Short mmCIF file of C-alpha atoms in Angstrom, two decimals:
data_model
loop_
_atom_site.label_atom_id
_atom_site.label_comp_id
_atom_site.label_asym_id
_atom_site.label_seq_id
_atom_site.Cartn_x
_atom_site.Cartn_y
_atom_site.Cartn_z
CA MET A 116 3.05 -38.45 -2.44
CA VAL A 117 3.19 -34.82 -3.81
CA PRO A 118 3.10 -32.18 -1.35
CA TYR A 119 0.23 -29.72 -1.65
CA PRO A 120 2.18 -26.62 -3.46
CA PHE A 121 0.38 -23.90 -0.96
CA ALA A 122 0.87 -25.82 2.07
CA LYS A 123 3.85 -23.78 2.76
CA PRO A 124 3.43 -21.12 0.02
CA SER A 125 6.19 -18.79 -0.77
CA LEU A 126 5.78 -15.05 -1.66
CA ALA A 127 5.90 -15.60 -5.44
CA ARG A 128 3.02 -18.12 -5.11
CA LYS A 129 0.90 -16.23 -2.76
CA ILE A 130 1.44 -13.62 -5.67
CA ILE A 131 0.15 -16.14 -8.19
CA LEU A 132 -2.46 -17.69 -6.53
CA GLY A 133 -4.08 -14.06 -5.52
CA TYR A 134 -3.70 -13.07 -9.16
CA SER A 135 -4.92 -16.29 -10.59
CA ILE A 136 -8.07 -15.89 -8.59
CA VAL A 137 -8.49 -12.23 -9.99
CA VAL A 138 -8.28 -13.81 -13.70
CA GLY A 139 -10.38 -16.84 -12.89
CA LEU A 140 -13.30 -14.31 -11.74
CA ALA A 141 -12.86 -12.06 -14.77
CA MET A 142 -12.98 -15.14 -16.79
CA ALA A 143 -16.04 -16.32 -14.64
CA SER A 144 -17.84 -13.02 -15.13
CA GLY A 145 -17.00 -12.86 -19.12
CA GLY A 146 -18.28 -16.73 -19.63
CA TYR A 147 -21.70 -15.75 -17.47
CA ALA A 148 -22.08 -12.58 -19.80
CA ILE A 149 -21.20 -14.92 -22.98
CA TYR A 150 -23.91 -17.12 -21.44
CA ASN A 151 -26.58 -14.54 -21.08
CA PHE A 152 -26.06 -13.05 -24.27
CA SER A 153 -26.31 -16.63 -26.10
CA ILE A 154 -29.98 -16.78 -24.60
CA LEU A 155 -30.83 -13.58 -25.73
CA ASN A 156 -29.28 -14.19 -29.08
CA ASN A 157 -31.20 -17.54 -29.41
CA ILE A 158 -34.47 -15.87 -28.91
CA THR A 159 -33.63 -12.95 -31.30
CA GLU A 160 -32.77 -15.33 -33.80
CA THR A 161 -36.39 -17.36 -33.15
CA VAL A 162 -38.05 -13.92 -33.81
CA LEU A 163 -36.05 -13.01 -36.68
CA ARG A 164 -35.90 -16.64 -38.57
CA ARG A 165 -39.49 -18.30 -37.44
CA ASP A 166 -41.74 -15.94 -35.88
CA LEU A 167 -41.46 -13.31 -38.53
CA VAL A 168 -41.55 -15.44 -41.54
CA LEU A 169 -44.40 -17.69 -39.91
CA ALA A 170 -46.37 -14.37 -39.41
CA GLN A 171 -45.94 -13.02 -43.06
CA SER A 172 -46.66 -16.70 -44.19
CA ARG A 173 -50.04 -16.30 -42.39
CA SER A 174 -50.96 -13.11 -44.14
CA ASP A 175 -49.81 -14.89 -47.61
CA ILE A 176 -52.58 -17.58 -47.18
CA LEU A 177 -54.97 -15.12 -46.29
CA GLU A 178 -54.26 -13.24 -49.38
CA HIS A 179 -54.36 -16.49 -51.77
CA LEU A 180 -57.57 -17.52 -49.86
CA ILE A 181 -59.10 -14.21 -50.64
CA ALA A 182 -57.71 -14.25 -54.11
CA GLU A 183 -59.22 -17.88 -54.48
CA ALA A 184 -62.96 -16.43 -53.37
CA ARG A 185 -62.72 -13.54 -55.69
CA ASN A 186 -61.71 -15.89 -58.87
CA GLU A 187 -64.37 -18.32 -57.74
CA ALA A 188 -67.14 -15.84 -57.88
CA LYS A 189 -65.87 -14.46 -61.18
CA TYR A 190 -65.76 -17.80 -62.73
CA PHE A 191 -69.36 -18.69 -61.49
CA ILE A 192 -70.81 -15.55 -62.62
CA LEU A 193 -68.71 -15.07 -66.02
CA LYS A 194 -68.48 -18.50 -66.80
CA ASP A 195 -64.70 -17.62 -68.02
CA PRO A 196 -62.31 -20.86 -67.49
CA ASP A 197 -59.56 -18.28 -66.97
CA TYR A 198 -60.77 -17.68 -63.64
CA LEU A 199 -60.89 -21.05 -62.51
CA SER A 200 -57.16 -21.46 -63.77
CA LEU A 201 -56.54 -18.58 -61.50
CA PHE A 202 -58.48 -20.10 -58.46
CA ARG A 203 -56.23 -23.05 -58.84
CA GLU A 204 -53.09 -21.41 -59.10
CA ARG A 205 -53.84 -19.80 -55.93
CA GLY A 206 -54.96 -22.70 -54.17
CA GLU A 207 -51.70 -24.38 -55.18
CA ALA A 208 -49.90 -21.08 -54.00
CA PHE A 209 -51.84 -21.96 -50.70
CA ASP A 210 -50.99 -25.25 -50.55
CA ARG A 211 -47.42 -24.46 -51.06
CA VAL A 212 -47.19 -21.91 -48.30
CA VAL A 213 -49.14 -24.12 -45.74
CA LYS A 214 -46.78 -27.06 -46.40
CA ARG A 215 -43.93 -24.23 -45.79
CA MET A 216 -45.30 -23.27 -42.74
CA ALA A 217 -45.79 -27.13 -41.49
CA GLY A 218 -42.16 -27.54 -41.91
CA MET A 219 -41.19 -24.33 -39.45
CA SER A 220 -43.86 -25.04 -37.07
CA ALA A 221 -42.61 -25.38 -33.47
CA GLY A 222 -45.26 -27.69 -31.36
CA PRO A 223 -48.02 -30.08 -32.05
CA ASP A 224 -50.65 -27.36 -31.51
CA GLU A 225 -49.22 -25.36 -34.30
CA ARG A 226 -49.05 -28.38 -36.64
CA GLY A 227 -52.87 -29.44 -35.83
CA THR A 228 -53.76 -25.94 -36.84
CA LEU A 229 -51.85 -26.25 -39.92
CA ASP A 230 -53.13 -29.67 -40.56
CA LYS A 231 -56.89 -28.44 -40.23
CA THR A 232 -55.97 -25.37 -42.50
CA ALA A 233 -55.10 -27.73 -45.44
CA SER A 234 -57.81 -30.22 -44.85
CA LEU A 235 -60.52 -27.34 -44.92
CA HIS A 236 -58.73 -25.91 -48.01
CA ALA A 237 -58.96 -29.17 -49.62
CA ALA A 238 -62.46 -29.26 -49.06
CA TYR A 239 -62.92 -26.12 -50.40
CA ALA A 240 -60.81 -26.92 -53.48
CA GLU A 241 -63.15 -29.98 -53.98
CA ASP A 242 -66.56 -28.18 -53.32
CA VAL A 243 -65.45 -25.61 -56.13
CA SER A 244 -64.26 -28.42 -58.37
CA ALA A 245 -67.59 -30.34 -58.10
CA ARG A 246 -69.71 -27.10 -58.68
CA ALA A 247 -67.56 -26.28 -61.57
CA ALA A 248 -68.15 -29.76 -62.81
CA ARG A 249 -71.84 -29.27 -62.80
CA LEU A 250 -71.78 -26.04 -64.46
CA ALA A 251 -69.51 -27.63 -67.64
CA GLU A 252 -72.33 -30.34 -67.51
CA GLY A 253 -74.90 -27.33 -68.32
CA LYS A 254 -76.17 -28.17 -64.84
CA PRO A 255 -77.43 -25.03 -62.96
CA VAL A 256 -75.01 -23.53 -60.11
CA SER A 257 -76.72 -21.42 -57.39
CA LEU A 258 -74.64 -18.43 -56.80
CA ASP A 259 -75.85 -18.72 -53.08
CA GLU A 260 -73.35 -21.61 -52.92
CA VAL A 261 -70.65 -18.90 -53.75
CA PRO A 262 -68.39 -19.06 -51.33
CA PRO A 263 -69.43 -22.38 -49.68
CA PRO A 264 -69.98 -22.62 -46.05
CA VAL A 265 -66.11 -24.20 -45.60
CA PHE A 266 -64.92 -20.84 -46.88
CA GLU A 267 -66.17 -19.05 -44.04
CA GLU A 268 -64.81 -21.84 -41.47
CA LEU A 269 -61.23 -21.81 -43.04
CA TYR A 270 -61.12 -17.83 -43.01
CA GLY A 271 -61.83 -17.79 -39.40
CA LEU A 272 -59.26 -20.25 -38.60
CA ILE A 273 -56.88 -18.35 -40.74
CA THR A 274 -57.63 -14.99 -39.03
CA THR A 275 -57.48 -16.54 -35.60
CA MET A 276 -53.92 -17.84 -36.38
CA ILE A 277 -53.01 -14.40 -37.62
CA SER A 278 -54.27 -12.89 -34.20
CA ASP A 279 -52.61 -15.82 -32.17
CA GLY A 280 -49.00 -15.23 -34.42
CA ARG A 281 -49.07 -11.71 -33.34
CA ARG A 282 -49.66 -12.24 -29.71
CA SER A 283 -46.70 -14.92 -30.03
CA LEU A 284 -44.56 -12.27 -31.67
CA ASP A 285 -45.38 -9.76 -29.29
CA ALA A 286 -44.56 -12.10 -26.46
CA ALA A 287 -41.15 -13.09 -27.89
CA VAL A 288 -40.33 -9.41 -28.36
CA ILE A 289 -41.18 -8.75 -24.58
CA ALA A 290 -39.26 -12.15 -23.72
CA SER A 291 -36.10 -10.72 -25.77
CA ASN A 292 -36.38 -7.39 -24.23
CA ALA A 293 -36.49 -8.89 -20.61
CA GLN A 294 -33.60 -11.30 -21.65
CA ALA A 295 -31.62 -8.40 -22.44
CA ASP A 296 -32.46 -6.33 -19.65
CA LYS A 297 -31.42 -9.59 -17.35
CA ALA A 298 -28.17 -10.09 -19.24
CA ARG A 299 -27.30 -6.58 -18.90
CA GLN A 300 -28.00 -6.80 -15.52
CA ALA A 301 -26.00 -9.74 -14.64
CA THR A 302 -23.31 -8.81 -16.58
CA ILE A 303 -22.88 -5.44 -14.81
CA LEU A 304 -23.22 -7.19 -11.42
CA ALA A 305 -20.73 -10.01 -12.24
CA VAL A 306 -18.29 -7.03 -13.48
CA VAL A 307 -18.90 -5.22 -10.50
CA LEU A 308 -18.64 -8.32 -7.99
CA ALA A 309 -15.56 -9.37 -10.11
CA GLY A 310 -13.88 -6.26 -9.94
CA LEU A 311 -14.44 -5.72 -6.21
CA ALA A 312 -13.09 -9.21 -5.69
CA SER A 313 -10.07 -8.40 -7.63
CA VAL A 314 -9.46 -5.25 -5.94
CA SER A 315 -9.80 -6.58 -2.54
CA ILE A 316 -7.55 -9.43 -3.14
CA ALA A 317 -4.88 -6.90 -4.86
CA LEU A 318 -5.24 -4.84 -1.59
CA VAL A 319 -4.59 -7.78 0.81
CA ILE A 320 -1.51 -9.12 -1.13
CA VAL A 321 -0.19 -5.58 -1.26
CA ARG A 322 -1.15 -4.55 2.17
CA SER A 323 0.35 -7.70 3.39
CA ILE A 324 3.70 -7.11 1.73
CA HIS A 325 3.86 -3.55 2.54
CA GLU A 326 2.81 -3.94 6.06
CA ARG A 327 5.79 -6.42 6.52
CA VAL A 328 8.44 -4.44 4.72
CA ARG A 329 7.58 -1.23 6.41
CA LYS A 330 8.25 -3.42 9.92
CA LEU A 331 11.56 -4.75 8.28
CA ASP A 332 12.39 -1.14 7.46
CA ASP A 333 11.46 0.18 10.91
CA GLY A 334 13.82 -2.85 12.26
CA THR A 335 16.69 -1.75 10.08
CA ARG A 336 16.47 1.49 11.20
CA GLN A 337 16.20 0.43 15.15
CA ILE A 338 19.35 -1.53 14.15
CA ALA A 339 21.24 1.43 12.82
CA SER A 340 20.37 3.66 15.96
CA GLY A 341 22.13 0.96 18.00
CA ASN A 342 18.86 -0.93 19.27
CA PHE A 343 19.78 -4.45 18.99
CA ALA A 344 17.29 -5.97 21.17
CA TYR A 345 14.63 -5.04 18.55
CA ALA A 346 13.16 -7.74 17.19
CA LEU A 347 10.57 -9.05 14.28
CA ASP A 348 7.30 -11.12 14.91
CA ASP A 349 6.69 -12.78 11.59
CA PRO A 350 5.87 -16.66 11.78
CA SER A 351 5.20 -16.58 8.03
CA PRO A 352 6.78 -19.56 6.16
CA ASP A 353 7.47 -17.50 3.13
CA GLU A 354 10.60 -15.27 1.95
CA LEU A 355 9.61 -12.37 4.01
CA GLY A 356 9.33 -14.70 7.12
CA SER A 357 12.55 -16.21 6.36
CA LEU A 358 14.06 -12.80 6.05
CA ALA A 359 12.47 -11.63 9.32
CA ARG A 360 14.08 -14.46 11.23
CA SER A 361 17.29 -13.75 9.54
CA PHE A 362 17.09 -10.41 10.58
CA ASN A 363 16.33 -11.35 14.31
CA GLN A 364 19.50 -13.41 14.28
CA MET A 365 21.60 -10.90 12.89
CA ALA A 366 20.21 -8.23 15.48
CA ALA A 367 21.02 -10.85 18.32
CA LYS A 368 24.67 -11.57 16.88
CA LEU A 369 24.92 -7.72 16.65
CA GLY A 370 23.79 -7.12 19.95
CA GLU A 371 25.96 -9.77 21.57
CA LEU A 372 29.04 -8.40 19.87
CA ASP A 373 28.05 -4.91 21.19
CA ARG A 374 27.99 -6.26 24.64
CA MET A 375 31.20 -8.04 24.36
CA LYS A 376 32.98 -5.01 22.78
CA ALA A 377 31.32 -2.87 25.67
CA ASP A 378 32.38 -5.63 28.50
CA PHE A 379 36.11 -5.72 26.69
CA VAL A 380 36.41 -1.68 26.72
CA SER A 381 34.98 -1.45 30.71
CA CYS A 382 37.34 -4.34 31.59
CA LEU A 383 40.26 -2.85 29.56
CA SER A 384 39.53 0.65 31.10
CA HIS A 385 39.29 -0.84 34.60
CA GLU A 386 42.50 -2.78 34.32
CA LEU A 387 43.97 0.11 32.61
CA ARG A 388 43.07 2.73 35.20
CA SER A 389 44.77 1.08 38.39
CA PRO A 390 48.23 1.26 37.03
CA LEU A 391 47.99 4.68 35.28
CA THR A 392 46.64 5.87 38.56
CA SER A 393 49.79 4.37 40.54
CA LEU A 394 52.04 6.00 37.76
CA LYS A 395 50.17 9.26 38.29
CA GLU A 396 50.95 9.09 42.11
CA ALA A 397 54.67 8.05 41.58
CA THR A 398 55.05 10.77 39.22
CA SER A 399 53.55 13.48 41.52
CA LEU A 400 55.81 12.36 44.30
CA MET A 401 58.69 12.48 41.98
CA GLN A 402 57.64 16.14 41.39
CA ASP A 403 57.49 16.51 45.12
CA LEU A 404 61.07 15.47 45.71
CA VAL A 405 59.96 12.65 47.62
CA ALA A 406 62.32 10.54 46.17
CA GLY A 407 65.11 12.66 46.19
CA PRO A 408 66.00 16.28 43.85
CA VAL A 409 65.36 16.01 40.22
CA THR A 410 66.91 17.90 37.51
CA PRO A 411 65.21 20.25 35.35
CA LYS A 412 65.30 18.14 32.71
CA GLN A 413 63.93 15.35 34.64
CA GLU A 414 61.39 17.96 35.61
CA ARG A 415 60.12 18.50 32.12
CA LEU A 416 59.94 14.70 31.44
CA LEU A 417 58.01 14.13 34.69
CA LYS A 418 55.42 17.03 33.52
CA ILE A 419 55.14 15.05 29.79
CA ILE A 420 54.43 11.99 31.62
CA GLU A 421 52.01 13.61 34.07
CA ASN A 422 50.12 15.33 31.25
CA ASP A 423 49.94 12.29 29.25
CA GLY A 424 48.80 10.23 32.00
CA ASP A 425 45.94 12.62 32.49
CA LYS A 426 44.82 12.22 28.98
CA LEU A 427 44.71 8.51 29.30
CA LEU A 428 42.88 8.53 32.69
CA ARG A 429 40.49 11.07 31.04
CA LEU A 430 40.22 8.72 28.18
CA ILE A 431 39.45 5.64 30.18
CA ASN A 432 36.83 7.60 32.31
CA ASP A 433 34.94 8.49 29.48
CA LEU A 434 35.36 4.73 28.11
CA LEU A 435 33.66 3.69 31.46
CA ASP A 436 31.00 6.39 31.57
CA LEU A 437 30.10 5.66 27.95
CA SER A 438 29.72 1.94 28.92
CA LYS A 439 27.81 2.48 31.88
CA MET A 440 25.31 4.76 30.24
CA GLU A 441 24.91 2.15 27.30
CA ALA A 442 24.02 -0.32 29.95
CA GLY A 443 21.65 1.99 31.66
CA MET A 444 23.94 1.79 34.98
CA MET A 445 25.23 5.38 35.24
CA PRO A 446 23.21 7.09 38.61
CA LEU A 447 22.23 10.74 38.41
CA ASN A 448 22.09 12.80 41.48
CA VAL A 449 19.08 14.44 40.16
CA HIS A 450 17.79 17.70 42.27
CA PRO A 451 15.96 20.78 41.93
CA ALA A 452 18.84 23.40 40.86
CA ARG A 453 19.19 26.86 38.68
CA VAL A 454 21.20 26.29 35.11
CA GLU A 455 22.58 29.60 35.57
CA GLU A 456 24.69 28.58 38.16
CA VAL A 457 25.99 25.43 36.37
CA LEU A 458 26.92 27.50 33.17
CA LYS A 459 29.24 29.97 35.22
CA HIS A 460 31.07 27.08 36.72
CA ALA A 461 31.53 25.84 33.24
CA VAL A 462 32.70 29.22 32.09
CA GLN A 463 35.15 29.55 34.94
CA GLU A 464 36.61 26.10 34.10
CA ILE A 465 37.08 26.79 30.51
CA GLN A 466 38.10 30.41 30.57
CA PRO A 467 41.93 29.74 30.90
CA LEU A 468 41.74 27.26 27.69
CA ALA A 469 40.05 30.13 25.99
CA VAL A 470 42.55 32.67 26.86
CA GLY A 471 45.36 30.44 26.12
CA LYS A 472 44.27 30.06 22.72
CA GLY A 473 43.39 33.54 21.96
CA VAL A 474 39.58 33.00 21.93
CA HIS A 475 36.98 35.15 23.20
CA MET A 476 34.28 33.90 25.31
CA VAL A 477 30.97 35.90 25.46
CA SER A 478 28.00 34.52 27.81
CA LEU A 479 24.49 35.66 27.36
CA ILE A 480 22.87 33.59 30.25
CA SER A 481 19.44 34.89 30.86
CA PRO A 482 18.53 35.65 34.16
CA ASP A 483 15.47 34.17 36.11
CA LEU A 484 15.48 30.75 34.36
CA PRO A 485 13.10 28.39 35.66
CA VAL A 486 14.37 25.81 38.30
CA ILE A 487 14.67 22.30 36.60
CA ARG A 488 15.55 18.60 38.20
CA MET A 489 19.09 17.95 37.09
CA ASP A 490 22.44 16.12 38.21
CA GLU A 491 24.55 19.72 38.32
CA LEU A 492 27.69 18.02 37.97
CA ARG A 493 26.83 15.78 34.61
CA ILE A 494 25.12 18.97 33.10
CA GLN A 495 28.30 21.10 33.65
CA GLN A 496 30.17 18.18 32.09
CA VAL A 497 28.06 18.44 28.91
CA VAL A 498 28.60 22.36 28.75
CA THR A 499 32.09 22.11 29.58
CA ASN A 500 32.64 19.27 26.79
CA LEU A 501 30.55 21.63 24.34
CA LEU A 502 32.82 24.86 25.15
CA HIS A 503 36.05 22.89 24.92
CA ASN A 504 35.03 21.61 21.11
CA ALA A 505 34.08 25.13 20.50
CA ILE A 506 37.13 26.55 21.49
CA LYS A 507 39.04 23.57 19.96
CA PHE A 508 37.79 24.07 16.52
CA THR A 509 37.65 28.29 16.71
CA GLU A 510 40.77 30.02 15.24
CA ARG A 511 42.52 32.58 17.40
CA ASP A 512 40.55 35.87 17.73
CA GLY A 513 37.33 33.96 17.00
CA THR A 514 34.49 34.03 19.28
CA VAL A 515 32.74 31.30 21.41
CA THR A 516 29.23 32.04 22.66
CA LEU A 517 27.32 30.55 25.51
CA SER A 518 23.47 31.52 25.84
CA SER A 519 20.69 30.08 27.57
CA THR A 520 16.85 30.93 27.33
CA GLU A 521 13.36 29.75 28.20
CA THR A 522 11.73 27.90 25.38
CA PRO A 523 7.87 26.22 25.15
CA GLU A 524 10.18 23.01 25.46
CA GLY A 525 11.91 23.93 28.81
CA VAL A 526 15.19 25.39 29.27
CA GLN A 527 17.56 25.83 25.99
CA VAL A 528 21.42 26.10 26.37
CA SER A 529 23.55 27.04 23.03
CA VAL A 530 27.38 26.98 22.31
CA LYS A 531 28.28 28.70 19.05
CA ASP A 532 31.75 29.28 17.64
CA THR A 533 32.93 30.97 14.59
CA GLY A 534 35.06 28.11 13.07
CA ARG A 535 34.88 26.42 9.93
CA GLY A 536 31.97 24.68 10.59
CA ILE A 537 30.71 21.01 10.15
CA PRO A 538 29.88 19.58 6.54
CA PRO A 539 25.98 18.40 6.23
CA GLU A 540 27.30 14.77 5.68
CA ALA A 541 29.32 14.60 9.05
CA GLN A 542 26.34 16.23 10.87
CA ALA A 543 24.16 12.98 10.88
CA ARG A 544 26.93 10.92 12.79
CA ILE A 545 28.28 13.66 14.82
CA PHE A 546 27.11 12.35 18.10
CA ASP A 547 27.85 8.82 17.33
CA LYS A 548 30.55 7.16 19.53
CA PHE A 549 34.32 7.43 17.93
CA HIS A 550 33.13 9.58 15.20
CA GLN A 551 35.52 12.26 14.30
CA VAL A 552 35.19 14.94 11.69
CA ASP A 553 37.86 15.30 9.11
CA PRO A 554 40.62 17.46 10.47
CA VAL A 555 41.11 19.13 6.85
CA MET A 556 37.49 20.29 6.85
CA THR A 557 37.14 21.40 10.67
CA GLY A 558 40.74 22.98 10.80
CA ALA A 559 41.37 20.94 13.88
CA SER A 560 42.79 17.59 15.08
CA GLY A 561 42.82 15.38 18.29
CA GLY A 562 39.92 13.97 20.33
CA THR A 563 38.74 10.68 20.93
CA GLY A 564 35.18 11.01 19.63
CA LEU A 565 33.62 9.99 22.75
CA GLY A 566 32.44 13.70 24.05
CA LEU A 567 29.43 14.07 22.17
CA PRO A 568 27.80 10.72 22.74
CA ILE A 569 28.45 11.09 26.53
CA ALA A 570 26.68 14.52 26.14
CA ARG A 571 23.91 13.08 24.29
CA HIS A 572 23.41 9.82 27.04
CA ILE A 573 23.38 12.89 29.64
CA VAL A 574 20.97 15.08 28.01
CA GLU A 575 18.45 12.16 27.11
CA ALA A 576 18.43 10.70 30.46
CA HIS A 577 17.35 14.25 31.69
CA ARG A 578 14.55 13.79 28.87
CA GLY A 579 15.94 16.59 26.93
CA ARG A 580 17.47 16.73 23.48
CA ILE A 581 20.54 17.99 21.99
CA TRP A 582 21.60 18.73 18.46
CA VAL A 583 23.69 20.54 16.01
CA GLU A 584 23.23 23.31 13.59
CA SER A 585 26.16 24.49 11.18
CA HIS A 586 27.06 25.27 7.59
CA PRO A 587 30.58 25.29 6.37
CA GLY A 588 32.31 28.58 6.91
CA GLU A 589 29.65 29.94 9.47
CA GLY A 590 30.90 27.73 12.36
CA ALA A 591 28.53 25.38 14.25
CA SER A 592 26.04 25.72 16.88
CA PHE A 593 25.63 22.88 19.55
CA ALA A 594 22.25 23.12 21.55
CA PHE A 595 20.46 20.90 24.12
CA VAL A 596 17.20 21.72 25.89
CA LEU A 597 16.11 20.48 29.43
CA PRO A 598 12.27 20.17 30.06
CA VAL A 599 11.09 22.02 33.15
CA ALA A 600 9.34 18.49 34.22
CA ARG A 601 7.57 17.78 37.37
CA THR A 602 8.08 14.09 37.09
CA PRO A 603 11.32 12.40 38.27
CA VAL A 604 14.03 11.53 35.98
CA THR A 605 14.31 7.50 35.51
CA THR A 606 17.94 6.94 35.71
CA GLY A 607 19.70 7.13 39.06
CA ASP A 608 17.12 9.36 40.35
CA THR A 609 17.59 10.45 43.94
#
């Protein structure tokens, strides 16, 4: 058994089916218009080819009959046989017209009337012939018999036929006009309905495809932003439905890979932190001469081990923090606090780095900023990270400015440097983890690409937002805003 072709319609079949309906409606409306105009054409043809000819023929037989009567009278008055010949010629013409009319008659009533007309005319001709014979025999013929009584009956019948024909012609014209109006209205209605149906079908097809493609586009954006839990709900069996299911499978696999990666990083970081901590403690004990005296060269080597160990521990701690933040497991110690104090502590912490590199630090902290609910240590971590990056990417004798102000959104903190700036193509991904701007463009190297992603997670956990503004050669400005909210922060609020 051959399956029904649209039981599981593909997208192409849906489009073909929809536009087939549109074409069918157009053909149906066109066929209906042709049908109505065909009826109108038949009526018009009947009026032109039959009714008008019959009307002219009725006038002709009346003219022939009147001419016969005149020739009859002249013959019996003047006794001139030429008038009798003219009478008979007109009679023959009369008979020919009646015969032609009989061939064009449409119904029995018309044929009956024409038969009676022919019969009366034959009687009239016989009466005239009989009186002409008596006149030829020298018998007297009374002029009172000219024309005979049968003439009056025939004349009345023909005039009635003419009147009836005119009424019939008027009725045919009225019917033709009515049919023309009907055809015009029906055609307009059919075209309008077909057009509305066609537009509706096209809109349904386009809207259904556009809506589903829009959802797929939204899903792609969600996946690109890291939301691998996003799923499309499209049970349709066509190509877009199949694409949606493949999209969901892809998102699930990407989510699984992301979880595996996070678990791996978390596990690896945890396993590395313990021996590094032990190594750091052992180095500290050796520097404290617990294991005995050390030479200056050994002291330098121990310092290198200590510094590199600190870098590794910071990297591992950043990896663990980022893994917890992405999993929503990073607690926040949120309570009302003043931003000014947090900013001052961050400046004090980072000042030695600025002095060591020869970068000027400028603080423009507005007084009397509103108290906001925040985790002071985490917000200080954000500010310190932004200041550290600004100093790193600013050349000697440059300036790093820390400012704060109140805006309609809340309290805004900005860190601006006078470095080389960030290219526009790199700004879109500046907050992605492990992403680093090309050192050739920024004039600095190093870093893990984790500081800004961690800062973004911390700010967004406080219901704030963070962004960057930069033009190459004009430095960069990183800013974040924290809302002055009365509602508690969702993540780990205490």
